[in-house]
Structure formats: C-alpha cells, structure tokens
Amino acid sequence: MTTQARPRIPDDIAKTVISPKSYKDDSVVYSAFRWLRENMPLGVAEVDGYDPIWIVTKHADIRKVEVNAKLFHNADHNPILVDRASDDFTRQINGGSLKIISSLTYMDPPEHAAYRNITSSWFLPGRINKLEDQVRELARKSVDHLLSFDGECDFVRDFALHYPLRVIMGLFGVPPEDEPRMLKLTQEFFGVHDPEEQREGMVNDPVAGAKMWAASLEDFYKYFDDLSAKRRAEPADDLLSLIANSRVNGMPIPRDEANGYYVAIATAGHDTTSSSTAGGLHGMIAYPENFAKVKADPGLIPGLVDEAIRWTSPVKHFMRNAVEDTELRGQQIGAMDRLMMCYPSGNRDEEVFTDPDRFDITRSPNPHIAFGFGPHMCLGQHLAKLEMRVLFQELLPHLKSIELAGDPRFVETNFVGGYKRLPIRFKKR
C-alpha cells in the first residue's frame, strides 16, 4: 500500500467493520458504517493481524470500483478478507496460491467473461420466468409446512432455509435426499467464523476460518466429482449438466473450474435468498405499516422483495485490488492496494436512500447494490427475486398478524450471511 499520508480509520471503528463478530449485531456494525460515511467515507483500516485495507462505504464509490474490472481486480490477492495467518495457511496447502476455489469470484478479465458466459443466458429473465410454475409449487408446499405450526416457529430454521434450497437444488440437479448435506456444507462454508458452525476441533483455532473453508470445499468437491461424472455420461435438463458438459476456448471445462461453479451456485444460490426472505419478514414486523400496505395491495410485493434485499444485504463484502496507481474520492490509491467493498453500508447511504435504516416497501427508486454492480453482478439475481416474489404471494394471504417471539440472531461472518434465528408468532386467516 502506498506510504503517502492517508486517512487512518480509528481503531475501534476499523475493528468493528473487519471483525466477523460485529455482524452478529446489526446495530453495532451499521453504527460504524454510518460514522464512516459521515466522517471518513474512504479510509484505511490498520488492524493487527490483517493487511492494511481501504474501507469503501459510499454507494457511488462501490459502483465506481465494481464497474471497472480492468483497473480493480478480484484475483491478484484474496477476494475475501481474512487475516494474514489464514492467508498463509491457504498458501501452505494450495501450492503458494490464494486461489483455493476456481469460481467467478476468483477470476478477472478475460477469464471471468469466458466462464460467466457458460450460464449467463440460462439466468436471463426470459428463461427464469419460465420456471415460475415450478417455483410456485415448491412455495405452496413450503407455506403449507409453515402453517402447520401452531402459531409459533423459527422462521429461519423451520422455513426460510429450506424453500430456496429446494428451488436451487431442483434446478441444479441435486437429488432431494442430498439437500440436508448441501445445507450443512453451506452453513459451514459461509459460517467459518461462527463457533456454532465450526467443526469439532476447530473452535478457537487461530486459523479456524481457513481450515473450515478448505474442509468444506474438499467435501463439496468429493460430492460434485461423482455427480459431474454422471452428468457427463448421461446429461439431464439441469444446470449441473450444462456446466459439466461446457467447453471454454474449445476445451472441456477443467475439474477445478467446474467444481468452483458448482459450489458457488449450490451455496450462494440459496443462502442469500434465505437471509433476504427472513429480512423481509423481520422488516414487516419492525415496521408494521408495511405489512398492512402489502396485505391491502399485493402489487407491492416486488417492492417488498427489493427492500428486503437492500435492508438485509446478505453479502457483506468483496475485496478488490488496484492494478495501478489511481484516485478514488480524492484519495491516492496505490498499485496493489486492497479495497473492502462494504455493500451493507452502500445500501444505507443517505445520499442515495431517504431514511435508509427504515424498512419501506414503497421505496422508489431502490438502486441497491446488494447483488453487486458491473461485470461481477450476481448471475442469480433474477431467480432470487422470482423465488421471493412467489413465496410472499403464497404466504401473505394466509397471515393475519406476525410478531417476534424472541430476539433475532445473526451468523457471525463478515462475508456472506444473515439470520440464524428469527422466532415469530403468527395468526392465520
């Protein structure tokens, strides 16, 4: 990182933004983001054990970095923020490289475009909209299950975790009997810092996160190697077959790149949707005028979906590095300086969103960046919105009232995650 004078973020604020523990409490981390936007929207965090990094908190700055993939790379360093010890562990077990998974997240141009094009047409709105009947059938079954509870349940554990899992696994081609395995591996994959998700013997290990990441990837790969071989021998009409039989630059997609694709879809394809769905319900409980509005006018459900995604922001960050000296918000960014793109902060930026902490399903426009922006924008965004829209269309007519039956709990992660528990009490119509 360049050694010239630069704004240094106060230690307590820097530690709050970087530490996975902070994200267990929305009020703590959003307070830190608010301070940064008001006082130091682009500053350097210097936290013991971590590389010095620029913290990017403003909506416009995040978009500016994201749209310029040639200047700001994903894969020259680790695109996910961990401490130095964890990066060292990854290099040790990965031949000196931090690219432990060959997914789109770890790719830059032109490699990124070549692999993104494998599935980009599959995720277009026209193709996704044809899945609505199939998704609606799963939504109805899930709503029936929720309504079978006697007016009280954990909306996350009993409901929100399972519906998007069934959708994505069905479209992906994973057998229904393997869904619990995929759910467990996903929780370990994204919950590497959460003691409740860590494997036996890893709790309190200084590099538990890196070890969990590697262990869950190994288990994912073992599973998908077998399934991929079956799809190459007998292709089906599913995403897994599409990827398994794809070619890049005239050659079959390599094993690591195929597995990277599988893992990305199998994890992010349902975890983020689960969190946003839970956030939508929690938002309507915290700001009940929204529940009344959408009950009176179901046409507001698309707005509910977008606001749930903005308000929850399940993807907390991705890292970028500058490939050459440049300037951002008047600050001199040096070649190979690392930048932490803080999406929850961008989605609460007062310059873009009026009363940003408030949950408001009538918010319009709602230019949130929860799916990212530019060439790395989430491939599955249209599927996620379809799933959530259909679910709320099926669920809300059956609910007369909803309220909390306990405190919400969040996953301990600074990367991808959201609600771990959402106890609710409800009355049926």
Short mmCIF file of C-alpha atoms in Angstrom, two decimals:
data_model
loop_
_atom_site.label_atom_id
_atom_site.label_comp_id
_atom_site.label_asym_id
_atom_site.label_seq_id
_atom_site.Cartn_x
_atom_site.Cartn_y
_atom_site.Cartn_z
CA MET A 1 0.00 0.00 0.00
CA THR A 2 1.21 3.49 -0.82
CA THR A 3 3.10 5.14 2.06
CA GLN A 4 1.91 8.70 1.50
CA ALA A 5 -0.32 10.37 4.11
CA ARG A 6 -3.78 8.84 4.10
CA PRO A 7 -6.83 8.92 6.37
CA ARG A 8 -6.47 6.27 9.06
CA ILE A 9 -9.72 4.93 10.48
CA PRO A 10 -9.95 4.95 14.31
CA ASP A 11 -9.07 1.54 15.69
CA ASP A 12 -12.45 0.79 17.24
CA ILE A 13 -14.30 1.56 14.02
CA ALA A 14 -11.82 -0.38 11.89
CA LYS A 15 -12.05 -3.45 14.12
CA THR A 16 -15.85 -3.30 14.07
CA VAL A 17 -16.06 -3.28 10.28
CA ILE A 18 -13.48 -6.06 9.83
CA SER A 19 -14.39 -8.43 12.68
CA PRO A 20 -16.86 -11.24 11.88
CA LYS A 21 -18.20 -10.94 15.44
CA SER A 22 -19.54 -7.43 14.72
CA TYR A 23 -22.06 -8.76 12.23
CA LYS A 24 -23.87 -10.66 14.98
CA ASP A 25 -25.37 -7.30 15.97
CA ASP A 26 -26.79 -5.09 13.23
CA SER A 27 -26.84 -2.02 15.45
CA VAL A 28 -23.09 -2.24 16.09
CA VAL A 29 -21.88 -2.66 12.53
CA TYR A 30 -24.37 -0.23 10.96
CA SER A 31 -23.39 2.40 13.52
CA ALA A 32 -19.75 2.01 12.46
CA PHE A 33 -20.69 2.26 8.79
CA ARG A 34 -22.71 5.41 9.49
CA TRP A 35 -19.74 7.02 11.27
CA LEU A 36 -17.51 6.23 8.31
CA ARG A 37 -19.91 7.62 5.72
CA GLU A 38 -20.21 10.85 7.71
CA ASN A 39 -16.58 11.28 8.73
CA MET A 40 -14.25 9.13 6.61
CA PRO A 41 -16.10 7.56 3.67
CA LEU A 42 -12.84 6.23 2.23
CA GLY A 43 -10.17 5.49 4.81
CA VAL A 44 -7.53 2.93 5.71
CA ALA A 45 -8.10 0.26 8.35
CA GLU A 46 -4.96 -0.94 10.10
CA VAL A 47 -5.96 -3.84 12.32
CA ASP A 48 -3.44 -6.17 13.96
CA GLY A 49 -3.09 -9.39 12.01
CA TYR A 50 -4.66 -8.00 8.83
CA ASP A 51 -3.27 -6.27 5.77
CA PRO A 52 -3.91 -2.51 5.72
CA ILE A 53 -7.01 -2.04 3.56
CA TRP A 54 -9.17 0.78 2.24
CA ILE A 55 -12.74 0.64 3.57
CA VAL A 56 -15.18 1.73 0.83
CA THR A 57 -18.52 2.74 2.34
CA LYS A 58 -20.26 5.02 -0.16
CA HIS A 59 -22.69 3.76 -2.79
CA ALA A 60 -21.09 5.78 -5.61
CA ASP A 61 -17.55 4.65 -4.77
CA ILE A 62 -18.53 0.98 -4.61
CA ARG A 63 -20.20 1.26 -8.01
CA LYS A 64 -17.18 3.06 -9.46
CA VAL A 65 -14.80 0.33 -8.34
CA GLU A 66 -17.10 -2.52 -9.34
CA VAL A 67 -17.74 -1.26 -12.85
CA ASN A 68 -14.02 -1.02 -13.67
CA ALA A 69 -12.84 -4.63 -13.54
CA LYS A 70 -9.71 -3.86 -15.56
CA LEU A 71 -8.42 -1.35 -13.01
CA PHE A 72 -9.70 -3.10 -9.89
CA HIS A 73 -9.04 -6.85 -9.83
CA ASN A 74 -10.57 -9.64 -7.80
CA ALA A 75 -7.93 -12.31 -8.02
CA ASP A 76 -4.45 -10.79 -7.60
CA HIS A 77 -4.96 -11.32 -3.86
CA ASN A 78 -7.73 -12.97 -1.85
CA PRO A 79 -11.13 -11.54 -2.92
CA ILE A 80 -12.42 -12.40 0.57
CA LEU A 81 -10.99 -10.63 3.62
CA VAL A 82 -9.29 -12.88 6.16
CA ASP A 83 -6.34 -12.31 8.46
CA ARG A 84 -2.75 -12.85 7.36
CA ALA A 85 -2.44 -16.12 9.25
CA SER A 86 -5.40 -17.56 7.36
CA ASP A 87 -3.99 -16.42 4.02
CA ASP A 88 -0.66 -18.01 4.96
CA PHE A 89 -2.43 -21.28 5.78
CA THR A 90 -4.20 -21.22 2.41
CA ARG A 91 -0.91 -20.67 0.57
CA GLN A 92 0.65 -23.51 2.54
CA ILE A 93 -1.98 -26.05 1.48
CA ASN A 94 -2.52 -24.64 -2.01
CA GLY A 95 0.92 -24.55 -3.58
CA GLY A 96 1.56 -20.93 -2.64
CA SER A 97 -1.68 -19.64 -4.21
CA LEU A 98 -4.64 -17.92 -2.55
CA LYS A 99 -6.95 -19.13 -5.33
CA ILE A 100 -8.34 -22.01 -3.35
CA ILE A 101 -11.53 -22.16 -5.43
CA SER A 102 -11.71 -21.50 -9.18
CA SER A 103 -15.04 -19.68 -9.13
CA LEU A 104 -16.08 -16.48 -10.88
CA THR A 105 -15.25 -14.57 -7.70
CA TYR A 106 -11.59 -15.51 -8.11
CA MET A 107 -11.41 -14.54 -11.80
CA ASP A 108 -10.53 -11.36 -13.69
CA PRO A 109 -10.91 -10.42 -17.38
CA PRO A 110 -10.77 -12.12 -19.82
CA GLU A 111 -11.07 -15.42 -17.92
CA HIS A 112 -14.08 -14.13 -15.95
CA ALA A 113 -16.17 -13.38 -19.04
CA ALA A 114 -15.36 -16.74 -20.65
CA TYR A 115 -16.64 -18.67 -17.64
CA ARG A 116 -19.55 -16.36 -16.84
CA ASN A 117 -20.85 -16.88 -20.39
CA ILE A 118 -21.34 -20.58 -19.68
CA THR A 119 -24.50 -19.91 -17.68
CA SER A 120 -25.32 -16.24 -18.34
CA SER A 121 -28.08 -17.00 -20.88
CA TRP A 122 -29.62 -19.57 -18.51
CA PHE A 123 -30.08 -16.87 -15.85
CA LEU A 124 -31.68 -14.26 -18.15
CA PRO A 125 -35.14 -13.04 -17.08
CA GLY A 126 -36.92 -14.69 -20.04
CA ARG A 127 -35.52 -18.09 -19.12
CA ILE A 128 -36.04 -17.62 -15.39
CA ASN A 129 -39.68 -16.52 -15.78
CA LYS A 130 -40.49 -19.87 -17.39
CA LEU A 131 -39.67 -21.51 -14.06
CA GLU A 132 -42.44 -19.69 -12.18
CA ASP A 133 -44.93 -22.60 -12.10
CA GLN A 134 -42.26 -24.97 -10.81
CA VAL A 135 -41.14 -22.48 -8.17
CA ARG A 136 -44.73 -21.72 -7.14
CA GLU A 137 -45.44 -25.38 -6.48
CA LEU A 138 -42.47 -25.54 -4.11
CA ALA A 139 -43.56 -22.29 -2.47
CA ARG A 140 -47.04 -23.64 -1.78
CA LYS A 141 -45.66 -26.79 -0.19
CA SER A 142 -43.34 -24.71 1.97
CA VAL A 143 -46.15 -22.37 3.05
CA ASP A 144 -48.31 -25.37 3.95
CA HIS A 145 -45.47 -26.59 6.14
CA LEU A 146 -45.14 -23.22 7.87
CA LEU A 147 -48.87 -23.04 8.51
CA SER A 148 -48.77 -26.49 10.10
CA PHE A 149 -47.00 -24.96 13.11
CA ASP A 150 -49.28 -23.93 15.93
CA GLY A 151 -48.83 -20.19 15.51
CA GLU A 152 -45.18 -20.10 16.51
CA CYS A 153 -41.92 -21.16 14.86
CA ASP A 154 -38.39 -20.15 13.97
CA PHE A 155 -38.93 -18.59 10.56
CA VAL A 156 -35.31 -19.26 9.58
CA ARG A 157 -34.74 -22.80 10.81
CA ASP A 158 -38.25 -24.08 10.15
CA PHE A 159 -38.89 -22.35 6.85
CA ALA A 160 -36.58 -19.81 5.17
CA LEU A 161 -33.54 -22.10 4.99
CA HIS A 162 -35.39 -24.83 3.15
CA TYR A 163 -37.55 -23.27 0.44
CA PRO A 164 -34.76 -21.63 -1.64
CA LEU A 165 -32.60 -24.70 -1.02
CA ARG A 166 -35.26 -26.90 -2.65
CA VAL A 167 -35.62 -24.48 -5.55
CA ILE A 168 -31.92 -24.21 -6.43
CA MET A 169 -31.15 -27.88 -5.83
CA GLY A 170 -34.06 -28.91 -8.04
CA LEU A 171 -32.91 -26.64 -10.86
CA PHE A 172 -29.31 -27.61 -10.28
CA GLY A 173 -29.93 -31.34 -10.39
CA VAL A 174 -29.03 -32.37 -6.84
CA PRO A 175 -31.23 -35.28 -5.62
CA PRO A 176 -33.72 -34.29 -2.88
CA GLU A 177 -32.21 -36.76 -0.42
CA ASP A 178 -28.90 -34.86 -0.62
CA GLU A 179 -30.40 -31.46 0.29
CA PRO A 180 -29.60 -31.74 4.04
CA ARG A 181 -25.98 -32.43 3.15
CA MET A 182 -25.84 -29.37 0.91
CA LEU A 183 -27.43 -27.22 3.63
CA LYS A 184 -24.92 -28.35 6.25
CA LEU A 185 -21.94 -27.78 3.96
CA THR A 186 -23.25 -24.33 3.01
CA GLN A 187 -23.62 -23.33 6.66
CA GLU A 188 -20.05 -24.45 7.29
CA PHE A 189 -18.80 -22.73 4.12
CA PHE A 190 -20.25 -19.31 4.97
CA GLY A 191 -20.11 -19.70 8.75
CA VAL A 192 -16.40 -20.38 9.03
CA HIS A 193 -16.01 -17.89 11.91
CA ASP A 194 -19.19 -18.89 13.73
CA PRO A 195 -18.46 -21.27 16.65
CA GLU A 196 -21.85 -22.95 16.17
CA GLU A 197 -20.96 -23.89 12.58
CA GLN A 198 -17.31 -24.85 13.08
CA ARG A 199 -16.33 -28.50 13.01
CA GLU A 200 -15.12 -30.38 16.06
CA GLY A 201 -11.58 -29.46 16.95
CA MET A 202 -11.59 -26.18 15.05
CA VAL A 203 -13.23 -23.90 17.61
CA ASN A 204 -10.70 -21.39 18.97
CA ASP A 205 -8.15 -22.39 16.33
CA PRO A 206 -6.40 -19.17 15.15
CA VAL A 207 -6.93 -20.20 11.52
CA ALA A 208 -10.24 -22.00 12.01
CA GLY A 209 -11.86 -19.96 9.24
CA ALA A 210 -9.31 -21.00 6.62
CA LYS A 211 -9.40 -24.62 7.79
CA MET A 212 -13.21 -24.68 7.67
CA TRP A 213 -13.20 -23.16 4.20
CA ALA A 214 -10.73 -25.78 2.93
CA ALA A 215 -12.52 -28.68 4.63
CA SER A 216 -15.96 -27.77 3.33
CA LEU A 217 -14.56 -27.25 -0.18
CA GLU A 218 -12.96 -30.69 -0.07
CA ASP A 219 -16.30 -32.26 0.88
CA PHE A 220 -18.13 -30.30 -1.81
CA TYR A 221 -15.60 -31.42 -4.43
CA LYS A 222 -15.86 -35.08 -3.44
CA TYR A 223 -19.63 -34.87 -3.84
CA PHE A 224 -19.65 -32.98 -7.13
CA ASP A 225 -16.88 -35.03 -8.75
CA ASP A 226 -19.20 -38.03 -8.69
CA LEU A 227 -22.32 -36.13 -9.75
CA SER A 228 -20.44 -34.33 -12.53
CA ALA A 229 -19.19 -37.64 -13.96
CA LYS A 230 -22.76 -38.94 -14.02
CA ARG A 231 -23.99 -35.84 -15.87
CA ARG A 232 -21.23 -36.14 -18.45
CA ALA A 233 -22.23 -39.75 -19.09
CA GLU A 234 -25.98 -39.06 -19.00
CA PRO A 235 -26.80 -35.33 -19.36
CA ALA A 236 -30.10 -34.10 -17.95
CA ASP A 237 -32.03 -30.83 -18.32
CA ASP A 238 -30.38 -29.11 -15.36
CA LEU A 239 -27.68 -26.57 -14.54
CA LEU A 240 -25.20 -29.19 -13.42
CA SER A 241 -25.34 -30.91 -16.81
CA LEU A 242 -24.90 -27.59 -18.57
CA ILE A 243 -21.73 -26.83 -16.64
CA ALA A 244 -20.34 -30.37 -16.70
CA ASN A 245 -20.57 -30.52 -20.48
CA SER A 246 -19.44 -26.97 -21.25
CA ARG A 247 -16.33 -26.03 -23.19
CA VAL A 248 -14.15 -22.94 -22.81
CA ASN A 249 -11.76 -21.98 -25.60
CA GLY A 250 -12.70 -25.20 -27.34
CA MET A 251 -11.71 -27.42 -24.42
CA PRO A 252 -13.85 -29.19 -21.79
CA ILE A 253 -14.17 -27.15 -18.61
CA PRO A 254 -11.44 -28.29 -16.16
CA ARG A 255 -12.34 -30.10 -12.97
CA ASP A 256 -11.44 -27.25 -10.60
CA GLU A 257 -13.38 -24.66 -12.60
CA ALA A 258 -16.41 -26.95 -12.82
CA ASN A 259 -16.35 -27.56 -9.09
CA GLY A 260 -15.92 -23.84 -8.43
CA TYR A 261 -19.08 -23.21 -10.43
CA TYR A 262 -20.99 -25.95 -8.64
CA VAL A 263 -20.04 -24.70 -5.19
CA ALA A 264 -20.90 -21.07 -5.98
CA ILE A 265 -24.38 -21.99 -7.23
CA ALA A 266 -25.03 -24.58 -4.54
CA THR A 267 -24.15 -22.16 -1.72
CA ALA A 268 -24.89 -18.57 -2.73
CA GLY A 269 -27.86 -19.83 -4.75
CA HIS A 270 -29.91 -20.38 -1.62
CA ASP A 271 -28.15 -18.90 1.43
CA THR A 272 -28.50 -15.28 0.36
CA THR A 273 -32.14 -15.79 -0.65
CA SER A 274 -32.90 -17.38 2.73
CA SER A 275 -31.41 -14.38 4.52
CA SER A 276 -33.27 -11.85 2.39
CA THR A 277 -36.57 -13.68 2.84
CA ALA A 278 -36.13 -13.65 6.61
CA GLY A 279 -35.14 -9.98 6.42
CA GLY A 280 -38.33 -9.17 4.53
CA LEU A 281 -40.47 -10.71 7.24
CA HIS A 282 -38.45 -9.11 10.02
CA GLY A 283 -38.74 -5.73 8.27
CA MET A 284 -42.53 -6.01 8.20
CA ILE A 285 -42.54 -6.85 11.90
CA ALA A 286 -40.21 -3.98 12.80
CA TYR A 287 -42.16 -1.54 10.61
CA PRO A 288 -45.69 -2.99 10.63
CA GLU A 289 -47.18 -0.35 8.34
CA ASN A 290 -45.51 -2.30 5.53
CA PHE A 291 -47.39 -5.47 6.45
CA ALA A 292 -50.66 -3.56 6.33
CA LYS A 293 -49.79 -1.98 2.98
CA VAL A 294 -48.81 -5.18 1.24
CA LYS A 295 -51.81 -7.04 2.65
CA ALA A 296 -54.05 -4.36 1.17
CA ASP A 297 -52.17 -4.27 -2.13
CA PRO A 298 -50.26 -7.44 -3.20
CA GLY A 299 -48.96 -5.42 -6.13
CA LEU A 300 -46.40 -4.04 -3.67
CA ILE A 301 -44.70 -7.43 -3.32
CA PRO A 302 -41.94 -6.69 -5.90
CA GLY A 303 -41.10 -3.59 -3.84
CA LEU A 304 -41.09 -5.74 -0.71
CA VAL A 305 -38.60 -8.08 -2.37
CA ASP A 306 -36.17 -5.34 -3.37
CA GLU A 307 -36.40 -3.64 0.00
CA ALA A 308 -35.81 -6.93 1.82
CA ILE A 309 -32.65 -7.49 -0.24
CA ARG A 310 -31.40 -3.93 0.36
CA TRP A 311 -32.22 -3.87 4.06
CA THR A 312 -30.63 -7.27 4.71
CA SER A 313 -27.64 -7.11 2.32
CA PRO A 314 -26.56 -10.75 2.82
CA VAL A 315 -23.23 -10.25 1.00
CA LYS A 316 -21.23 -8.11 3.40
CA HIS A 317 -18.12 -7.52 1.31
CA PHE A 318 -15.83 -8.45 -1.52
CA MET A 319 -12.25 -7.32 -1.88
CA ARG A 320 -10.63 -5.64 -4.88
CA ASN A 321 -7.07 -4.51 -5.52
CA ALA A 322 -5.90 -1.68 -7.76
CA VAL A 323 -3.63 -2.83 -10.59
CA GLU A 324 -2.01 0.60 -10.92
CA ASP A 325 -1.91 3.92 -9.09
CA THR A 326 -5.27 5.67 -9.28
CA GLU A 327 -7.56 8.08 -7.43
CA LEU A 328 -10.87 7.48 -5.68
CA ARG A 329 -12.82 10.14 -3.77
CA GLY A 330 -9.76 12.38 -3.86
CA GLN A 331 -7.55 9.73 -2.24
CA GLN A 332 -4.46 8.30 -3.91
CA ILE A 333 -4.83 4.54 -4.23
CA GLY A 334 -1.55 2.72 -4.91
CA ALA A 335 -0.99 -0.26 -7.17
CA MET A 336 -1.91 -3.47 -5.27
CA ASP A 337 -3.68 -1.53 -2.51
CA ARG A 338 -6.65 -3.59 -1.31
CA LEU A 339 -10.19 -2.24 -1.02
CA MET A 340 -13.07 -3.69 1.01
CA MET A 341 -16.40 -3.06 -0.73
CA CYS A 342 -18.94 -2.73 2.10
CA TYR A 343 -22.30 -3.42 0.47
CA PRO A 344 -24.45 -3.04 3.62
CA SER A 345 -23.02 0.46 4.03
CA GLY A 346 -23.62 1.39 0.39
CA ASN A 347 -27.20 0.21 0.79
CA ARG A 348 -27.71 2.59 3.74
CA ASP A 349 -26.06 5.60 2.06
CA GLU A 350 -28.04 8.72 2.98
CA GLU A 351 -27.12 10.38 -0.32
CA VAL A 352 -28.97 7.64 -2.20
CA PHE A 353 -31.69 6.40 0.19
CA THR A 354 -34.00 8.61 2.24
CA ASP A 355 -34.26 7.40 5.84
CA PRO A 356 -32.06 4.42 4.88
CA ASP A 357 -32.36 2.47 8.13
CA ARG A 358 -36.11 2.29 7.73
CA PHE A 359 -37.73 -0.68 6.03
CA ASP A 360 -40.04 0.75 3.35
CA ILE A 361 -41.55 -1.43 0.63
CA THR A 362 -42.74 1.65 -1.28
CA ARG A 363 -39.17 2.95 -1.66
CA SER A 364 -38.77 4.09 -5.26
CA PRO A 365 -36.36 4.11 -6.88
CA ASN A 366 -34.43 1.49 -4.97
CA PRO A 367 -31.00 1.29 -6.63
CA HIS A 368 -29.49 -1.08 -4.08
CA ILE A 369 -26.20 -2.82 -4.77
CA ALA A 370 -26.85 -5.99 -2.77
CA PHE A 371 -26.18 -8.02 -5.94
CA GLY A 372 -23.02 -6.08 -6.69
CA PHE A 373 -22.58 -3.96 -9.79
CA GLY A 374 -20.82 -4.19 -13.13
CA PRO A 375 -19.35 -7.37 -14.66
CA HIS A 376 -19.34 -9.26 -11.35
CA MET A 377 -23.02 -8.57 -10.66
CA CYS A 378 -24.77 -11.67 -9.30
CA LEU A 379 -25.84 -14.08 -12.04
CA GLY A 380 -28.75 -15.41 -9.98
CA GLN A 381 -30.43 -12.11 -9.09
CA HIS A 382 -33.50 -12.70 -11.28
CA LEU A 383 -34.00 -16.19 -9.87
CA ALA A 384 -33.70 -14.88 -6.30
CA LYS A 385 -36.29 -12.18 -6.95
CA LEU A 386 -38.65 -14.68 -8.57
CA GLU A 387 -38.35 -17.05 -5.60
CA MET A 388 -39.04 -14.30 -3.08
CA ARG A 389 -41.92 -12.75 -5.04
CA VAL A 390 -43.67 -16.07 -5.47
CA LEU A 391 -43.13 -17.02 -1.84
CA PHE A 392 -44.62 -13.81 -0.46
CA GLN A 393 -47.52 -14.08 -2.91
CA GLU A 394 -48.29 -17.52 -1.50
CA LEU A 395 -47.58 -16.73 2.17
CA LEU A 396 -49.07 -13.33 2.92
CA PRO A 397 -52.73 -14.11 2.13
CA HIS A 398 -52.61 -16.73 4.92
CA LEU A 399 -51.26 -14.41 7.62
CA LYS A 400 -53.48 -12.24 9.77
CA SER A 401 -50.68 -10.97 12.01
CA ILE A 402 -46.99 -11.56 12.73
CA GLU A 403 -44.74 -10.58 15.62
CA LEU A 404 -41.43 -11.54 17.15
CA ALA A 405 -41.44 -14.38 19.66
CA GLY A 406 -37.81 -13.79 20.64
CA ASP A 407 -34.72 -11.90 19.59
CA PRO A 408 -33.37 -12.39 16.06
CA ARG A 409 -29.87 -13.87 15.87
CA PHE A 410 -27.33 -13.43 13.10
CA VAL A 411 -24.48 -15.52 11.74
CA GLU A 412 -21.01 -14.49 12.86
CA THR A 413 -19.48 -13.59 9.49
CA ASN A 414 -18.08 -10.60 7.65
CA PHE A 415 -18.56 -12.26 4.26
CA VAL A 416 -21.93 -13.84 3.39
CA GLY A 417 -24.69 -14.46 5.89
CA GLY A 418 -27.68 -13.13 7.71
CA TYR A 419 -30.30 -14.51 10.03
CA LYS A 420 -29.52 -17.56 12.10
CA ARG A 421 -32.74 -17.42 14.11
CA LEU A 422 -35.98 -15.46 13.71
CA PRO A 423 -38.55 -16.66 16.27
CA ILE A 424 -42.02 -15.49 15.22
CA ARG A 425 -45.60 -15.73 16.43
CA PHE A 426 -48.35 -15.55 13.84
CA LYS A 427 -52.08 -15.81 13.42
CA LYS A 428 -53.59 -17.44 10.36
CA ARG A 429 -56.52 -16.05 8.44
#
